[in-house]
Amino acid sequence: MLKKVLIANRGEIAIRVIRACRDLGIATVAVFSEADRKSLHVRYADEAYLIGPAPARDSYLRIDRIINAAKKSGADAVHPGYGFLSERAEFAEACVEAGLVFIGPPAAAIRNMGDKVMAKQLARAAGVPLVPGTDAEAKTAAEAKSISDEIGYPVLIKAAAGGGGKGMRVVRSSDEIESAFGAATREAANSFGYGGVYIEKLLENVKHVEIQIIADSFGNAIHLGERECSMQRRHQKMLEEAPSMALDDDLRRRMGEVAVAAAKKANYVNAGTIEFLVTNDKKFYFMEMNTRLQVEHPVTELITGVDIVTEQLKIASGLPLSYKQEDIVLKGWAIECRITAEDPFNNFLPSIGIIERNVSPNGPGIRLDSAVFDGYEVSLYYDPMISKLITYGNDRLQAIERMQRALREYRLYGIKTTIPFHQQLLASEAFQSGEFYTTSLETNATLKPNQQYRPIEPVLAAIAGALIEETVQNEERQGKGVAHSIVNGNVEKSGWKEVARREVLRRG
Amino acid sequence: MIYYCKAGDQEFKLELITDSTGNTTVKLPDGREWAVDFTRVIGNKHYSMLVDNKSHVVYMNTREGADYQVSIDGQPYSISVETERQHRFAGLTQASAIDSGEIKIKAPMPGLVTIIGVKPGDQVEQGQRIIVLEAMKMENELKAPRQGVIKEIMVSAGQTVEQNKVLLILE
């Protein structure tokens, strides 16, 4: 078994991996940027090493500094988490060259499957159905335009490296190609260090369903069922569940078999995910393979009872899989909400600032994978996802009800979050009935963030406002002096002069 | 005390009456009234509010003059609160506000200006992309809120800007 693992990541996933290591008695090493000195992953780990300034390219993307930290700490393995370096073959190679176990697939498998163009060729060879498109990357905007004109609009421009919606654009007509191509290549270059993109036809009214697979180094591979990830905004998943209402036992078995076959074809080892598009008439198409742990892995853990990160650590330790395919039985239902620091009622603009108070939900069926705490600063340097709220129920209805309870209990004061929008989604007819697709958040008017969707009557808000004002004024009168500390000035407000005049009146 | 509270797009005139035993009642001109119990929980922002014994949690995020950003049972709300005196005064000042016809395009969040798609003097259409701001690794396109002419540009590509920084002026 591994003795000491360095986690080359931050946030909730770093903590998730630390927890799995601790369960197995493995020592943990955190790495952190200057912005993350106070982060939970630094405090939870047994050791922590500074690897550079706040921007990811100077810290969490610096292979040399991470390898140095691993050597210095005497770690014998590296877990990459998701994002950052997790799907960079050269990182896996650098680990191996430094005598470290990379907790993930071999570099060759990352290269084959991580590069989506090569992955498509491989999937085709394994007999997996593919979405119409080209295998080659589009090198210029002009080339992108001629490819798109040929397959027909709408098309999808996708980064060859990475995922998570970065470097991805939907294009509906040829005059949008140039600006979309530019934005996609720049985003891809900034996020993954590689700007290559390719183009495929956009299928509409489809569901995004993915199959989790795990494989050991003895050639055994199994799947852990599917996850439903269709609730996406700008190709960023907002809510996932397992199992998926779109699958029946037969489709699940067929997709699982194909996923396992593709993994074996790629000589895949460790945890991975094959993403498919599923149509209403139960056809499925290979989209891509993610050669790492997924953000949404907890929903699979809850319905299978398999601790995926623990399995990753065992596989990397050279042990065979703890399960055979027939051991995997799906039981109950799980839902995950990705809570991000974004304002759903203001076009999802990032909400930056201090989380003054973090009130976590609790009770039966609740799991919270979070990295935030009272006083945590949400900065603009990293992904806006701050936590994952996962609920489990005996059936879908119970999982939904528990999620609604948990969202009601969950409070992150001081910043704007997507919690109110998640409440709207959970209560929506579309989600409850299962009638939703990958584009629903953009096209279904009832799923647009709606401030009118709120159980709070305006008069109640008015009462709260009057009561706060009266409390503050009473305290000012009694000279308690608390009142002034709650005046949080904000910059460049148009009504400033007027406000100042009112302040004078108030004092008088 | 009488307060004028705007919540959402509705305005309410509320009277708060606390009797000699310390019990508070809120009254509306239309005759509706509620017994309220309002207390701080922790610190100076976190309150528990009972309205006719219905339980609500109130958190005040920010206060800017009369404008409050609050969370009620986790739902964000903008409220503006004025005393009777402030309300009368506000009525006088609002009439004198002059619309100059200029629009200041401000950064909706802190970020890095990556692309400026226009130069001073350019005629732009409504919805035209004028600036790209990168934050949290996502590109955010800022579009012209209406047609007009770019009067002045205050930033350059590659510059990091704070939230609410005026990026350019459209007239």
XYZ file of C-alpha atoms in Angstrom:
679
model
C 0.000 0.000 0.000
C 1.102 3.573 -0.683
C 2.620 5.362 2.332
C 2.383 9.054 1.524
C 0.361 10.805 -1.174
C 0.790 14.338 -2.490
C -2.450 15.919 -3.692
C -1.749 18.237 -6.636
C -4.949 20.206 -6.258
C -6.930 22.549 -4.031
C -10.495 23.069 -2.818
C -13.038 20.388 -2.027
C -11.395 17.708 -4.164
C -8.074 18.021 -2.313
C -9.982 17.471 0.919
C -11.899 14.544 -0.585
C -8.622 12.812 -1.464
C -7.064 13.591 1.923
C -10.070 11.948 3.587
C -9.739 8.770 1.519
C -6.005 8.606 2.311
C -6.704 9.009 5.993
C -9.275 6.184 5.870
C -6.505 3.943 4.534
C -3.810 5.192 6.923
C -1.886 6.963 4.131
C -0.048 10.200 5.039
C -1.018 13.299 3.033
C 0.870 16.203 1.485
C -0.880 19.360 0.303
C 0.491 21.923 -2.136
C -0.793 25.478 -2.146
C -0.505 28.843 -3.826
C 0.079 32.069 -1.928
C -3.669 32.737 -2.125
C -4.463 29.420 -0.432
C -2.287 29.632 2.674
C -5.350 29.553 4.928
C -7.269 26.976 2.891
C -8.745 23.870 4.492
C -6.707 21.472 2.355
C -3.513 22.988 3.799
C -4.835 22.621 7.320
C -6.254 19.107 6.847
C -3.125 17.599 5.293
C -0.222 16.216 7.338
C 2.251 18.413 5.432
C 1.895 21.377 3.086
C 4.248 23.007 0.558
C 4.020 26.430 -1.040
C 4.330 26.137 -4.832
C 3.992 29.716 -6.033
C 1.795 32.781 -6.531
C -1.983 32.786 -6.860
C -2.408 32.394 -10.646
C -2.734 28.677 -11.423
C -0.126 28.841 -14.214
C 2.441 29.890 -11.576
C 1.421 27.306 -8.979
C -1.118 24.495 -9.524
C -0.038 24.094 -13.154
C 3.712 24.094 -12.381
C 4.772 20.475 -12.843
C 8.359 21.175 -11.729
C 7.347 22.748 -8.435
C 4.841 20.015 -7.623
C 7.402 17.285 -8.346
C 9.903 19.144 -6.143
C 7.401 19.263 -3.291
C 6.735 15.548 -3.732
C 10.455 14.742 -3.555
C 11.032 17.030 -0.601
C 8.160 15.483 1.347
C 9.146 11.925 0.509
C 5.749 11.189 -1.012
C 5.546 7.977 -3.024
C 2.529 8.956 -5.135
C 0.644 11.939 -6.569
C -3.138 12.320 -6.870
C -4.042 14.991 -9.437
C -7.728 15.491 -8.506
C -9.746 16.999 -11.384
C -8.950 20.068 -13.508
C -5.440 21.587 -13.362
C -2.884 18.902 -14.355
C -5.188 15.890 -14.023
C -5.426 15.217 -17.753
C -1.942 16.240 -18.822
C 0.038 13.228 -20.000
C 3.340 15.067 -19.431
C 2.463 15.409 -15.754
C 1.856 11.684 -15.420
C 5.192 11.120 -17.205
C 7.039 13.588 -14.979
C 5.714 11.782 -11.900
C 6.878 8.416 -13.179
C 10.301 9.809 -14.164
C 10.663 11.177 -10.631
C 9.928 7.736 -9.218
C 6.403 8.657 -8.098
C 3.221 6.672 -8.686
C 0.704 8.752 -10.645
C -2.755 7.953 -9.260
C -4.522 7.732 -12.581
C -4.099 6.040 -15.939
C -0.740 5.592 -17.693
C 0.421 8.623 -19.702
C -0.274 6.802 -22.963
C -3.931 6.253 -22.024
C -4.308 9.918 -21.039
C -2.821 10.880 -24.378
C -5.073 8.504 -26.308
C -8.294 9.216 -24.477
C -7.612 12.722 -23.145
C -7.051 14.063 -26.630
C -10.607 13.981 -27.873
C -9.724 13.643 -31.532
C -7.622 10.553 -30.875
C -10.270 9.282 -28.467
C -12.868 9.417 -31.222
C -10.658 7.357 -33.525
C -10.145 4.844 -30.741
C -13.836 4.686 -29.853
C -14.699 4.139 -33.510
C -12.217 1.279 -33.613
C -13.927 -0.218 -30.550
C -17.262 -0.040 -32.356
C -18.798 2.780 -30.299
C -21.278 5.031 -32.193
C -19.976 8.582 -32.786
C -21.560 12.011 -33.306
C -20.998 13.331 -36.864
C -17.931 15.565 -37.076
C -14.292 15.584 -38.046
C -11.461 13.859 -36.253
C -8.878 16.484 -37.156
C -8.460 19.752 -35.315
C -9.525 22.971 -36.994
C -6.381 25.094 -37.201
C -7.885 28.407 -38.294
C -11.207 30.218 -38.139
C -11.531 29.820 -41.899
C -11.008 26.080 -41.658
C -13.536 25.924 -38.799
C -16.011 27.750 -41.000
C -15.643 25.436 -43.969
C -15.946 22.308 -41.767
C -19.057 23.733 -40.084
C -20.631 24.740 -43.390
C -20.179 21.153 -44.505
C -21.648 19.334 -41.446
C -24.394 21.932 -41.102
C -25.341 24.181 -38.190
C -25.648 24.139 -35.267
C -22.133 22.933 -34.486
C -20.067 22.671 -31.359
C -16.490 23.948 -31.123
C -14.695 21.936 -28.438
C -11.242 22.105 -26.905
C -9.181 19.030 -27.747
C -7.753 19.092 -24.220
C -9.632 19.413 -20.944
C -13.331 19.761 -20.291
C -15.830 21.484 -18.036
C -17.192 23.720 -20.771
C -14.029 25.773 -21.018
C -12.943 26.355 -24.583
C -16.354 25.274 -25.845
C -18.831 27.248 -27.964
C -22.117 26.539 -29.727
C -22.305 28.152 -33.147
C -25.658 28.494 -34.890
C -24.668 30.348 -38.040
C -21.531 30.881 -40.082
C -21.136 34.558 -39.184
C -20.606 33.612 -35.500
C -17.744 31.239 -36.252
C -14.882 33.696 -36.192
C -15.535 35.192 -32.746
C -16.493 31.788 -31.273
C -13.356 30.122 -32.682
C -11.165 32.884 -31.219
C -12.816 32.707 -27.781
C -12.678 28.890 -27.674
C -8.990 28.660 -28.620
C -7.996 31.387 -26.153
C -9.997 29.829 -23.312
C -8.551 26.417 -24.098
C -5.006 27.791 -24.140
C -5.523 29.625 -20.845
C -7.215 26.742 -19.052
C -5.342 23.715 -20.345
C -2.161 25.140 -21.865
C -3.222 23.880 -25.292
C -5.473 25.790 -27.697
C -6.418 23.046 -30.207
C -10.138 22.708 -30.993
C -12.295 20.466 -33.146
C -15.823 20.659 -34.450
C -18.804 18.341 -34.301
C -22.493 18.464 -35.045
C -24.669 19.598 -32.165
C -27.384 17.012 -31.471
C -30.476 18.544 -29.933
C -32.883 17.198 -27.295
C -30.295 14.800 -25.984
C -29.237 13.819 -22.502
C -25.693 13.765 -21.235
C -25.246 10.411 -19.524
C -21.857 9.120 -18.470
C -20.595 5.735 -17.341
C -18.085 5.455 -14.495
C -15.502 2.765 -15.031
C -12.661 1.483 -12.863
C -9.837 -0.742 -14.064
C -6.882 -2.318 -12.287
C -3.404 -3.069 -13.600
C -4.259 -6.757 -14.079
C -6.609 -6.086 -17.002
C -9.828 -6.166 -14.948
C -12.330 -3.422 -15.722
C -15.884 -2.870 -14.481
C -18.461 -0.097 -14.677
C -20.348 1.479 -11.788
C -23.477 2.469 -13.670
C -24.352 5.894 -15.011
C -24.720 9.488 -14.005
C -27.252 11.884 -15.486
C -25.556 15.251 -16.145
C -27.912 17.032 -18.552
C -28.568 20.047 -16.338
C -25.813 22.228 -17.782
C -25.298 25.913 -18.257
C -22.675 26.969 -20.798
C -21.641 23.289 -20.771
C -20.919 23.545 -17.070
C -22.820 20.909 -15.101
C -25.040 22.364 -12.389
C -26.789 19.281 -11.058
C -26.181 15.566 -11.492
C -27.985 12.440 -10.427
C -27.557 8.703 -10.436
C -29.103 6.658 -11.836
C -30.557 8.367 -14.941
C -34.256 8.328 -15.804
C -33.221 8.076 -19.471
C -31.847 4.541 -19.085
C -33.481 1.195 -18.536
C -31.676 -1.984 -17.481
C -31.027 -3.041 -21.052
C -29.580 0.320 -22.161
C -27.531 0.528 -18.956
C -26.049 -2.890 -19.639
C -25.245 -2.063 -23.275
C -23.679 1.307 -22.486
C -21.729 -0.230 -19.604
C -20.354 -2.965 -21.832
C -19.297 -0.502 -24.526
C -17.648 1.745 -21.916
C -15.693 -1.165 -20.472
C -14.691 -2.284 -23.978
C -13.431 1.201 -24.854
C -11.453 1.379 -21.593
C -9.846 -1.990 -22.263
C -9.022 -0.955 -25.835
C -7.155 2.066 -24.422
C -5.277 -0.128 -21.882
C -6.944 2.010 -19.277
C -6.045 1.747 -15.585
C -7.685 3.515 -12.600
C -10.949 5.512 -12.536
C -12.348 7.063 -15.704
C -15.592 8.206 -17.223
C -17.043 7.731 -20.683
C -19.495 10.441 -21.642
C -22.385 9.699 -23.988
C -25.230 11.602 -25.563
C -28.502 9.681 -25.287
C -31.472 10.464 -27.523
C -35.169 10.064 -26.722
C -35.316 6.903 -28.837
C -32.556 5.387 -26.671
C -29.696 5.725 -29.128
C -26.373 6.642 -27.605
C -23.242 8.290 -28.985
C -19.709 8.483 -27.593
C -18.735 12.024 -26.666
C -15.443 11.786 -24.828
C -13.573 10.062 -22.059
C -12.410 11.848 -18.928
C -9.254 10.188 -17.684
C -9.587 11.312 -14.093
C -11.884 11.471 -11.111
C -15.076 13.413 -11.930
C -16.519 16.250 -9.868
C -19.796 14.311 -9.664
C -18.313 10.972 -8.538
C -20.157 11.102 -5.153
C -23.572 10.287 -6.661
C -22.131 7.017 -7.964
C -20.522 6.316 -4.601
C -23.869 6.714 -2.846
C -25.835 4.358 -5.083
C -23.133 1.680 -5.440
C -21.474 1.833 -2.026
C -18.079 1.956 -3.758
C -15.619 4.557 -2.468
C -14.088 5.515 -5.814
C -11.116 7.425 -4.393
C -10.272 4.511 -2.104
C -10.373 2.229 -5.151
C -8.057 4.640 -6.988
C -5.559 4.453 -4.137
C -5.750 0.649 -3.991
C -5.314 0.308 -7.752
C -2.312 2.677 -7.643
C -0.890 0.534 -4.834
C -0.900 -2.408 -7.252
C -3.912 -4.189 -5.768
C -6.622 -5.814 -7.885
C -10.170 -4.363 -7.989
C -12.168 -5.033 -4.815
C -15.295 -5.736 -6.884
C -16.462 -7.870 -9.776
C -19.108 -6.568 -12.163
C -21.783 -8.768 -10.567
C -21.030 -7.216 -7.133
C -22.177 -3.828 -8.389
C -25.858 -3.344 -7.605
C -27.438 0.084 -7.919
C -29.509 0.922 -4.867
C -31.554 4.080 -4.243
C -31.053 7.492 -5.829
C -28.514 10.290 -5.391
C -28.489 13.934 -6.500
C -25.644 16.441 -6.465
C -25.869 20.223 -6.665
C -22.701 22.095 -7.555
C -22.806 25.216 -5.458
C -20.889 28.010 -7.157
C -20.078 31.572 -6.121
C -22.101 33.112 -8.921
C -25.163 35.326 -8.917
C -27.916 33.444 -10.769
C -30.019 36.596 -10.940
C -27.265 38.622 -12.583
C -26.259 36.422 -15.498
C -24.186 34.161 -13.218
C -21.520 36.773 -12.697
C -18.813 35.549 -10.343
C -19.463 36.703 -6.792
C -16.188 37.472 -5.125
C -15.675 38.204 -1.447
C -15.624 36.795 2.043
C -17.995 34.061 3.162
C -18.869 35.631 6.476
C -20.839 32.705 7.728
C -21.096 29.149 6.496
C -24.121 27.228 7.774
C -23.960 23.618 6.583
C -26.956 21.350 6.089
C -27.099 18.154 8.104
C -29.244 15.171 8.866
C -30.258 11.920 7.155
C -29.176 11.414 3.553
C -26.936 14.498 3.309
C -23.314 14.639 2.170
C -21.468 17.938 1.806
C -18.075 18.046 0.086
C -16.970 21.589 0.780
C -13.801 23.603 1.166
C -15.225 26.764 2.669
C -15.515 28.072 6.200
C -16.369 31.278 8.070
C -13.982 33.912 6.708
C -13.115 32.025 3.490
C -12.312 34.374 0.637
C -13.697 33.537 -2.805
C -11.076 34.952 -5.168
C -11.117 35.416 -8.907
C -8.136 33.129 -9.389
C -9.923 29.787 -9.292
C -13.070 28.016 -10.370
C -16.221 29.453 -8.769
C -17.372 26.038 -7.490
C -17.111 26.164 -3.719
C -18.905 23.023 -2.621
C -20.952 20.026 -3.666
C -24.135 19.140 -1.874
C -25.202 15.531 -2.353
C -28.332 13.802 -1.079
C -29.352 10.164 -1.042
C -32.815 8.646 -0.906
C -34.416 5.236 -1.294
C -35.948 6.560 -4.497
C -35.735 9.696 -6.639
C -38.556 11.459 -4.812
C -36.877 11.041 -1.445
C -33.548 12.229 -2.846
C -35.302 15.333 -4.243
C -37.110 16.040 -0.986
C -33.903 15.689 0.978
C -32.091 18.003 -1.449
C -34.829 20.581 -0.994
C -34.450 20.308 2.772
C -30.672 20.561 2.546
C -30.751 23.590 0.224
C -33.124 25.250 2.647
C -30.738 24.682 5.546
C -27.595 25.613 3.604
C -26.492 29.231 3.954
C -23.364 30.942 2.703
C -23.701 34.513 3.902
C -21.610 37.310 2.455
C -21.526 36.205 -1.192
C -24.073 35.336 -3.852
C -24.436 31.641 -4.651
C -26.468 29.415 -6.937
C -28.455 27.964 -4.006
C -31.683 29.875 -4.845
C -31.392 28.734 -8.461
C -30.845 25.123 -7.403
C -34.024 25.413 -5.317
C -35.854 26.624 -8.400
C -34.488 23.707 -10.457
C -35.409 21.090 -7.857
C -38.972 22.429 -7.696
C -39.379 22.662 -11.476
C -41.769 20.499 -13.439
C -39.001 19.807 -15.971
C -36.595 18.359 -13.419
C -39.201 16.476 -11.432
C -40.652 14.834 -14.532
C -37.265 14.080 -16.089
C -38.187 16.041 -19.243
C -34.932 17.933 -19.574
C -32.018 17.923 -21.992
C -28.506 19.304 -22.253
C -29.862 22.593 -23.606
C -32.857 22.942 -21.274
C -31.224 25.500 -19.000
C -30.706 27.729 -22.019
C -33.974 27.104 -23.850
C -36.679 26.257 -21.293
C -38.097 29.538 -19.979
C -39.257 27.927 -16.729
C -35.643 26.986 -15.960
C -34.259 30.513 -16.307
C -33.235 32.032 -12.994
C -36.333 33.801 -11.792
C -36.356 36.101 -8.831
C -40.119 35.870 -8.758
C -39.639 32.236 -7.883
C -39.251 32.662 -4.205
C -41.341 31.606 -1.287
C -40.744 34.985 0.383
C -43.515 37.566 0.161
C -42.253 41.096 -0.561
C -44.143 42.369 2.481
C -42.091 40.021 4.642
C -38.905 41.512 3.206
C -40.276 44.972 3.930
C -41.006 43.979 7.546
C -37.467 42.626 7.891
C -36.074 45.885 6.488
C -38.061 48.019 8.910
C -37.072 45.826 11.855
C -33.376 45.977 10.963
C -33.578 49.754 10.589
C -35.352 50.137 13.911
C -32.898 47.816 15.686
C -29.945 49.750 14.299
C -31.462 53.115 15.210
C -32.302 51.979 18.739
C -28.760 50.803 19.229
C -27.355 54.058 17.869
C -29.549 55.907 20.317
C -28.330 53.740 23.162
C -24.765 54.358 22.017
C -23.938 50.723 21.491
C -21.966 51.637 18.416
C -22.686 48.391 16.603
C -24.594 50.163 13.914
C -21.702 51.772 12.106
C -19.778 48.584 11.664
C -22.504 47.139 9.464
C -22.335 49.936 6.948
C -20.455 48.288 4.130
C -19.485 50.947 1.639
C -19.436 49.944 -1.974
C -17.751 51.920 -4.704
C -19.107 54.229 -7.371
C -22.775 54.111 -6.517
C -24.632 56.686 -8.551
C -26.796 57.866 -5.702
C -23.902 58.664 -3.388
C -24.598 62.345 -2.915
C -28.184 61.642 -2.162
C -27.190 58.980 0.316
C -24.813 61.360 2.038
C -27.609 63.885 2.370
C -29.833 61.239 3.892
C -27.124 60.277 6.339
C -26.992 63.899 7.491
C -30.746 63.878 7.951
C -30.579 60.661 9.906
C -28.071 62.080 12.354
C -30.140 65.247 12.750
C -42.036 54.644 14.005
C -43.162 54.728 10.386
C -40.944 53.261 7.650
C -41.254 53.220 3.888
C -39.819 49.998 2.534
C -39.321 49.072 -1.075
C -38.949 45.344 -1.650
C -38.803 44.029 -5.187
C -41.053 46.408 -7.126
C -43.505 47.021 -4.293
C -43.505 49.796 -1.730
C -44.953 49.451 1.743
C -45.677 51.950 4.478
C -45.141 50.144 7.755
C -45.785 51.255 11.303
C -43.841 49.587 14.107
C -45.456 49.860 17.525
C -43.807 48.497 20.646
C -46.038 48.418 23.717
C -44.998 48.821 27.352
C -44.406 45.075 27.759
C -41.964 45.077 24.835
C -44.240 43.339 22.323
C -43.947 44.733 18.800
C -46.682 44.946 16.185
C -46.301 45.856 12.497
C -49.264 47.620 10.891
C -50.043 48.341 7.251
C -52.395 51.160 6.156
C -54.734 48.523 4.692
C -55.378 47.200 8.190
C -53.172 44.122 8.048
C -51.044 43.605 11.152
C -48.586 41.103 12.531
C -46.998 40.424 15.899
C -43.238 40.411 15.403
C -40.297 39.239 17.478
C -36.902 40.232 16.114
C -33.615 39.301 17.714
C -29.939 39.132 16.871
C -28.518 35.610 16.695
C -24.753 36.084 16.385
C -22.729 39.167 15.532
C -24.421 42.190 14.047
C -25.884 40.814 10.832
C -27.665 37.607 11.721
C -31.254 37.825 12.986
C -34.118 35.517 13.856
C -37.533 36.943 12.965
C -40.892 35.613 14.133
C -43.879 37.075 12.246
C -47.099 35.850 13.856
C -44.884 33.056 15.193
C -43.743 32.019 11.699
C -39.998 31.592 11.859
C -37.607 33.309 9.430
C -33.862 33.805 9.382
C -32.626 37.194 8.209
C -29.065 38.065 7.316
C -28.024 41.560 6.302
C -25.237 41.353 3.760
C -24.634 45.027 3.068
C -26.153 48.381 3.777
C -25.481 51.370 1.578
C -27.384 54.356 2.865
C -31.020 53.356 2.611
C -30.312 50.302 0.437
C -30.090 46.936 2.157
C -28.993 43.669 0.622
C -30.506 40.980 2.798
C -31.072 37.268 2.713
C -34.416 36.041 4.048
C -34.536 32.284 4.540
C -31.619 32.130 2.116
C -33.289 34.138 -0.657
C -31.491 37.335 -1.647
C -33.522 40.517 -1.480
C -32.846 44.190 -2.122
C -34.773 46.440 0.200
C -34.631 50.164 0.570
C -35.753 51.541 3.893
C -36.557 55.158 4.662
C -37.914 56.890 7.708
C -40.846 59.223 7.135
C -38.507 62.231 7.025
C -36.075 60.631 4.564
C -39.004 59.582 2.415
C -40.287 63.157 2.108
C -36.796 64.418 1.288
C -36.188 61.728 -1.314
C -39.393 62.789 -3.047
C -37.925 66.270 -3.508
C -34.515 65.238 -4.813
C -35.586 62.635 -7.332
C -37.317 65.191 -9.547
C -34.052 67.092 -10.025
C -32.073 64.157 -11.376
C -30.838 64.862 -14.900
C -30.228 62.185 -17.491
C -27.048 63.161 -19.307
C -27.523 60.509 -21.967
C -24.169 58.958 -21.158
C -23.865 55.369 -20.010
C -20.892 54.296 -17.967
C -20.012 50.698 -18.753
C -18.685 49.251 -15.530
C -16.903 46.016 -14.745
C -19.598 43.726 -13.301
C -16.872 41.789 -11.491
C -13.141 42.021 -10.857
C -11.206 40.565 -13.753
C -8.710 40.924 -16.544
C -9.558 42.983 -19.613
C -8.538 40.700 -22.475
C -10.082 42.337 -25.531
C -11.356 45.823 -26.283
C -13.383 45.566 -29.440
C -13.921 49.299 -29.987
C -12.047 52.596 -30.056
C -13.152 56.123 -29.164
C -15.508 57.556 -31.742
C -16.806 54.147 -32.867
C -20.512 53.835 -33.542
C -21.852 50.697 -31.836
C -25.114 48.823 -32.124
C -27.123 47.519 -29.190
C -25.816 44.081 -28.201
C -22.479 44.581 -29.950
C -19.545 43.063 -28.086
C -17.393 45.875 -26.747
C -15.130 44.378 -24.101
C -14.132 40.891 -22.985
C -13.402 40.458 -19.315
C -11.826 37.270 -18.023
C -12.508 36.074 -14.489
C -12.363 32.618 -12.964
C -11.019 31.382 -16.292
C -14.215 32.217 -18.168
C -14.472 34.904 -20.786
C -17.364 37.246 -20.191
C -18.460 39.419 -23.103
C -19.751 42.845 -22.214
C -22.191 44.114 -24.807
C -23.456 47.594 -25.574
C -26.707 48.159 -23.615
C -27.937 50.416 -26.443
C -26.635 51.903 -29.652
C -24.351 54.914 -29.402
C -20.874 56.322 -29.852
C -17.873 55.353 -27.721
C -16.899 58.570 -25.983
C -13.980 57.472 -23.888
C -12.147 54.253 -22.953
C -10.612 54.170 -19.489
C -8.819 50.818 -19.601
C -6.442 48.921 -21.839
C -6.165 45.256 -22.766
C -4.184 43.266 -20.209
C -5.282 45.486 -17.354
C -6.739 44.018 -14.156
C -9.812 45.887 -12.978
C -11.818 46.023 -9.775
C -15.550 45.464 -9.667
C -17.535 48.568 -10.717
C -14.511 50.161 -12.379
C -15.758 52.356 -15.240
C -14.379 50.751 -18.391
C -15.760 53.097 -20.992
C -18.384 55.719 -21.613
C -21.044 55.322 -24.267
C -23.022 58.361 -25.410
